[in-house]
Short mmCIF file of C-alpha atoms in Angstrom, two decimals:
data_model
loop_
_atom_site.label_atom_id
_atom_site.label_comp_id
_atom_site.label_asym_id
_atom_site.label_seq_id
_atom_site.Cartn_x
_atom_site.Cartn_y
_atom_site.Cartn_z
CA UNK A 1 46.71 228.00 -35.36
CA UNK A 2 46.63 226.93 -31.70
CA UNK A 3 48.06 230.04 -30.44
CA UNK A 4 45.00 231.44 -32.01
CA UNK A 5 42.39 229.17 -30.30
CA UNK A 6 44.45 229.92 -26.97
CA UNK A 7 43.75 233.68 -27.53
CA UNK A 8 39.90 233.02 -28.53
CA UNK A 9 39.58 230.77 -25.59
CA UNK A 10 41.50 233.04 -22.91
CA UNK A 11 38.74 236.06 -24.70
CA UNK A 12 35.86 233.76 -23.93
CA UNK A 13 37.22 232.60 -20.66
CA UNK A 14 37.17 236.78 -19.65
CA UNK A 15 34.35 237.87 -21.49
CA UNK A 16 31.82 234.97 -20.32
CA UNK A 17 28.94 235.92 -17.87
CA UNK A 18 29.31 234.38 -14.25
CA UNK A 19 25.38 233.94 -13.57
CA UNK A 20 26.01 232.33 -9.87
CA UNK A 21 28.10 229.35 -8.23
CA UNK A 22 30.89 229.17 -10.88
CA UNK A 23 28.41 229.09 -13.72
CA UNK A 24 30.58 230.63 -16.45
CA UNK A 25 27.43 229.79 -19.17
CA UNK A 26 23.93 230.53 -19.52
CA UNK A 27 22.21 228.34 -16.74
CA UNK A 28 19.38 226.00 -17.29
CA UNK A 29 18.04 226.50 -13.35
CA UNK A 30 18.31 222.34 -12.89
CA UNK A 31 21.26 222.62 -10.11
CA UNK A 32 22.66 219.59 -10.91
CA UNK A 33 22.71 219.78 -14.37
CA UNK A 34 24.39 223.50 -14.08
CA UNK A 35 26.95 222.21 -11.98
CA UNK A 36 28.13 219.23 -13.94
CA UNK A 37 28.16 221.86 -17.42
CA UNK A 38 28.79 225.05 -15.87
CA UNK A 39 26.16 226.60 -18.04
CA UNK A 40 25.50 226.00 -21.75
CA UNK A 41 28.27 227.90 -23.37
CA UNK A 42 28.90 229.56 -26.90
CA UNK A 43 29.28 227.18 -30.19
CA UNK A 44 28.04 223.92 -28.40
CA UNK A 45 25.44 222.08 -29.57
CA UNK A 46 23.62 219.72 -26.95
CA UNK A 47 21.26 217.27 -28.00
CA UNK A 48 18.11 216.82 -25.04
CA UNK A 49 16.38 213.32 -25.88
CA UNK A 50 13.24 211.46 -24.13
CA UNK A 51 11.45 208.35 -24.35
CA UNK A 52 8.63 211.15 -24.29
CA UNK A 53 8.64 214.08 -26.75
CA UNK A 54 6.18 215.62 -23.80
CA UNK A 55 9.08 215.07 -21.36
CA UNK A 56 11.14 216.54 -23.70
CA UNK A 57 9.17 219.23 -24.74
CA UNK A 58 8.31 220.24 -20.74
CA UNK A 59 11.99 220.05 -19.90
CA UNK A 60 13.06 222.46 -22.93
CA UNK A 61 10.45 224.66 -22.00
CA UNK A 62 11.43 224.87 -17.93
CA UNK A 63 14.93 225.38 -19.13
CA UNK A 64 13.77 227.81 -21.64
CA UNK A 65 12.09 229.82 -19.16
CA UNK A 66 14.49 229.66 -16.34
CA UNK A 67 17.22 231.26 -18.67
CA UNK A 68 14.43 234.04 -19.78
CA UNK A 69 12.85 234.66 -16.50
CA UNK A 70 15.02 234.01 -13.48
CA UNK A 71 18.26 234.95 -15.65
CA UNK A 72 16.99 237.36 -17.92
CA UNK A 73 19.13 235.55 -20.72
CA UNK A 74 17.25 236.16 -24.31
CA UNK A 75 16.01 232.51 -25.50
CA UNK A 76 14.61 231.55 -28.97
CA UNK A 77 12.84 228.86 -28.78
CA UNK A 78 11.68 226.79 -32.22
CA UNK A 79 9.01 224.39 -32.15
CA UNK A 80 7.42 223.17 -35.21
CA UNK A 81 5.54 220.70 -33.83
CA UNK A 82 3.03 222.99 -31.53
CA UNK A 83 1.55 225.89 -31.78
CA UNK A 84 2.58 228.90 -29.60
CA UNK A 85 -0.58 228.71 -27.69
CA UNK A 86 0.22 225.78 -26.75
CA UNK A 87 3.55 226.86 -25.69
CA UNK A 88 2.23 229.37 -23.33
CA UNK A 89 -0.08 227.16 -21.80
CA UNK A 90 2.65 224.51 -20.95
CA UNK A 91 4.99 227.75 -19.67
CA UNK A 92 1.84 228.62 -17.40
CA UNK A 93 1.38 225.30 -16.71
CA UNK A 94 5.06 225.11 -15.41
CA UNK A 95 5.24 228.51 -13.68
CA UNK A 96 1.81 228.32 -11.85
CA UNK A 97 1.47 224.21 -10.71
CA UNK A 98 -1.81 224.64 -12.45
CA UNK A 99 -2.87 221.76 -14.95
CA UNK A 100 -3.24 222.66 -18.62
CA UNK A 101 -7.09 221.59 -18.15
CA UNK A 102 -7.49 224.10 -14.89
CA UNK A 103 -5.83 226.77 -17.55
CA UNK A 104 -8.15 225.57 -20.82
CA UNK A 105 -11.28 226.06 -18.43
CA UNK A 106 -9.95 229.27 -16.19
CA UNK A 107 -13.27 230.33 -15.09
CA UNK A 108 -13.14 227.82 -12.28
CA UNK A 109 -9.99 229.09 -10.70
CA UNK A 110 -9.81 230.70 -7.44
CA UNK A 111 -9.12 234.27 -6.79
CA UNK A 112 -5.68 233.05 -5.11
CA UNK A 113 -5.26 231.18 -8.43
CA UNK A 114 -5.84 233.57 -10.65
CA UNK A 115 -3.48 236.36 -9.19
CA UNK A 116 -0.81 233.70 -9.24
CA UNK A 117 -1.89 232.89 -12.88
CA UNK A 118 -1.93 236.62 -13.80
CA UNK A 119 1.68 236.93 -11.85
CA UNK A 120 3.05 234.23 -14.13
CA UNK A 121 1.55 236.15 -17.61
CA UNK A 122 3.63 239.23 -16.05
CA UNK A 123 6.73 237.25 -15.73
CA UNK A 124 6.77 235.78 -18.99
CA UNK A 125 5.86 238.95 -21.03
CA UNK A 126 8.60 241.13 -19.34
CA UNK A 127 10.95 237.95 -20.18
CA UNK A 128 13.05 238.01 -23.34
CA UNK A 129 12.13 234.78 -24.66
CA UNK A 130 10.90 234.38 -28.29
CA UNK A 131 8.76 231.63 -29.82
CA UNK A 132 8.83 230.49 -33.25
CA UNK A 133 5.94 227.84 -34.09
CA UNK A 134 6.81 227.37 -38.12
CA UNK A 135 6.23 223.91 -39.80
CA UNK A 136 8.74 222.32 -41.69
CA UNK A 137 11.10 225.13 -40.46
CA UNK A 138 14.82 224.31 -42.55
CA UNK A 139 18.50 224.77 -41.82
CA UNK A 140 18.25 228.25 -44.30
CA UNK A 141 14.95 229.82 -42.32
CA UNK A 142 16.56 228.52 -39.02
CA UNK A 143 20.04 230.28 -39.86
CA UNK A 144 18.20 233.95 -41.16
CA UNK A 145 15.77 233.72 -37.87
CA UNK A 146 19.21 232.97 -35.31
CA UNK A 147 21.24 235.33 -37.27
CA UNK A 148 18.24 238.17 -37.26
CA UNK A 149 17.53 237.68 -33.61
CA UNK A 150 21.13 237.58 -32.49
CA UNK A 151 21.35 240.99 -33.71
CA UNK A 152 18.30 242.32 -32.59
CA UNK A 153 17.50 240.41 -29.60
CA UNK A 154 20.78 239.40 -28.40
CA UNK A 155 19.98 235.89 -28.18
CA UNK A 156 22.22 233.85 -26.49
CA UNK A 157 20.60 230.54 -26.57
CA UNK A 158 18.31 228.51 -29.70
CA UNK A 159 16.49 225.43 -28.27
CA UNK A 160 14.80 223.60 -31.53
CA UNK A 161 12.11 221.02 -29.96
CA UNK A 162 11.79 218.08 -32.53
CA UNK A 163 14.82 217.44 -34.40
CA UNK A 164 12.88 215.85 -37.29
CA UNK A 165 10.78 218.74 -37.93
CA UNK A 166 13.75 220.24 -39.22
CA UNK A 167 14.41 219.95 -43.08
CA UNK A 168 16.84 220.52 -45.60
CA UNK A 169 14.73 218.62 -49.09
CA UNK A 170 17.50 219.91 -51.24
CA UNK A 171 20.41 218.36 -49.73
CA UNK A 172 18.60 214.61 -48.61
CA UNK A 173 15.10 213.19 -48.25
CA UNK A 174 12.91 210.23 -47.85
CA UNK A 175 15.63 208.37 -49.92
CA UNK A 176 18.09 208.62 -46.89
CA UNK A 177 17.36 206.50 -43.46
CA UNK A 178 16.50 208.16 -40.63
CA UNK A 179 20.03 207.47 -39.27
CA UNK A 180 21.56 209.54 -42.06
CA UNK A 181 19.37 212.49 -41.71
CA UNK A 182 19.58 212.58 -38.10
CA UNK A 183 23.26 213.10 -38.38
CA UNK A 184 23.01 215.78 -41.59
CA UNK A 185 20.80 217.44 -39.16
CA UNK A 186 23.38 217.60 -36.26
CA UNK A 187 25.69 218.60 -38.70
CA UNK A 188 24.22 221.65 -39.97
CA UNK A 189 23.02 222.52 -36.08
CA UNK A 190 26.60 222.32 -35.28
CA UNK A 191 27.79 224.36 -38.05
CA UNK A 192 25.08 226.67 -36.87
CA UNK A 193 26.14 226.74 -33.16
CA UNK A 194 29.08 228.57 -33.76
#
């Protein structure tokens, strides 16, 4: 009934975390972007897209990492489509202005460098953000993994990088367009979100 979304609402309203400047969500760290959404809040499910999937992935991450590390707000993050060494050296990458080459080949770093680099590994193993690097992952393994993590970890935000990584074969396939499973995706994520 409405009365009853008016009482859930009013609960949410009270009970939400205000990080800084009205931000009633969990902050991404882009100002702009925080002040426009107020944070990302409970049950929504926001779609990033890119020309680039590296854009995309970089963005996710820096968001990802300013909700873990500056906020202290446990993240999961899913991404299918690299591996979670990879993942650490963009996060470095991000955190330290270093390029992923300088990081591949470390041995040429300064000693200013490397304290900042060894700063940054601090940060990011005293944050609570957790990375999940499974292929094919789909909507049942993403479901167990947010459900498991929301009760151990407290998780209070799921970014999935690579929408098309996730699969559901029993419920459509190569049969469908792309169109259709992009929306059976969104869907289930939605369904998921709350």
């Amino acid at each position: 009934t409405l009365a009853d979304a008016i009482v859930e609402t009013i609960n949410l309203m009270e009970s939400s975390q205000c990080h800084e400047e009205g931000i009633i969500g969990v902050p991404s760290g882009y100002h702009e972007l925080d002040k426009m959404t107020k944070g990302f809040r409970p049950g929504t499910l926001t779609v990033l897209a890119s020309w680039s999937s590296e854009e995309r992935t970089s963005c996710a991450l820096s968001m990802a990492l300013n909700m873990a590390v500056r906020f202290h707000d446990p993240v999961l993050f899913f991404s299918p489509g690299m591996a979670v060494t990879d993942l650490v050296l963009r996060m470095l990458s991000l955190m330290t202005g270093l390029t992923l080459s300088e990081l591949r080949y470390s041995s040429s770093l300064t000693k200013e460098q490397r304290s900042k680099l060894n700063n940054c590994i601090d940060k990011i193993q005293e944050a609570p953000l957790y990375l999940d690097d499974t292929d094919n992952v789909d909507i049942q393994h993403l479901r167990a993994k947010c459900r498991r993590m929301r009760m151990d970890q407290h998780i209070c935000m799921v970014i999935i990088d690579g929408l098309w990584f996730v699969a559901n074969p029993g419920e459509w396939g190569c049969s469908h367009g792309g169109e259709k499973n992009a929306k059976m995706i969104a869907m289930h994520l939605k369904s998921l979100s709350k």
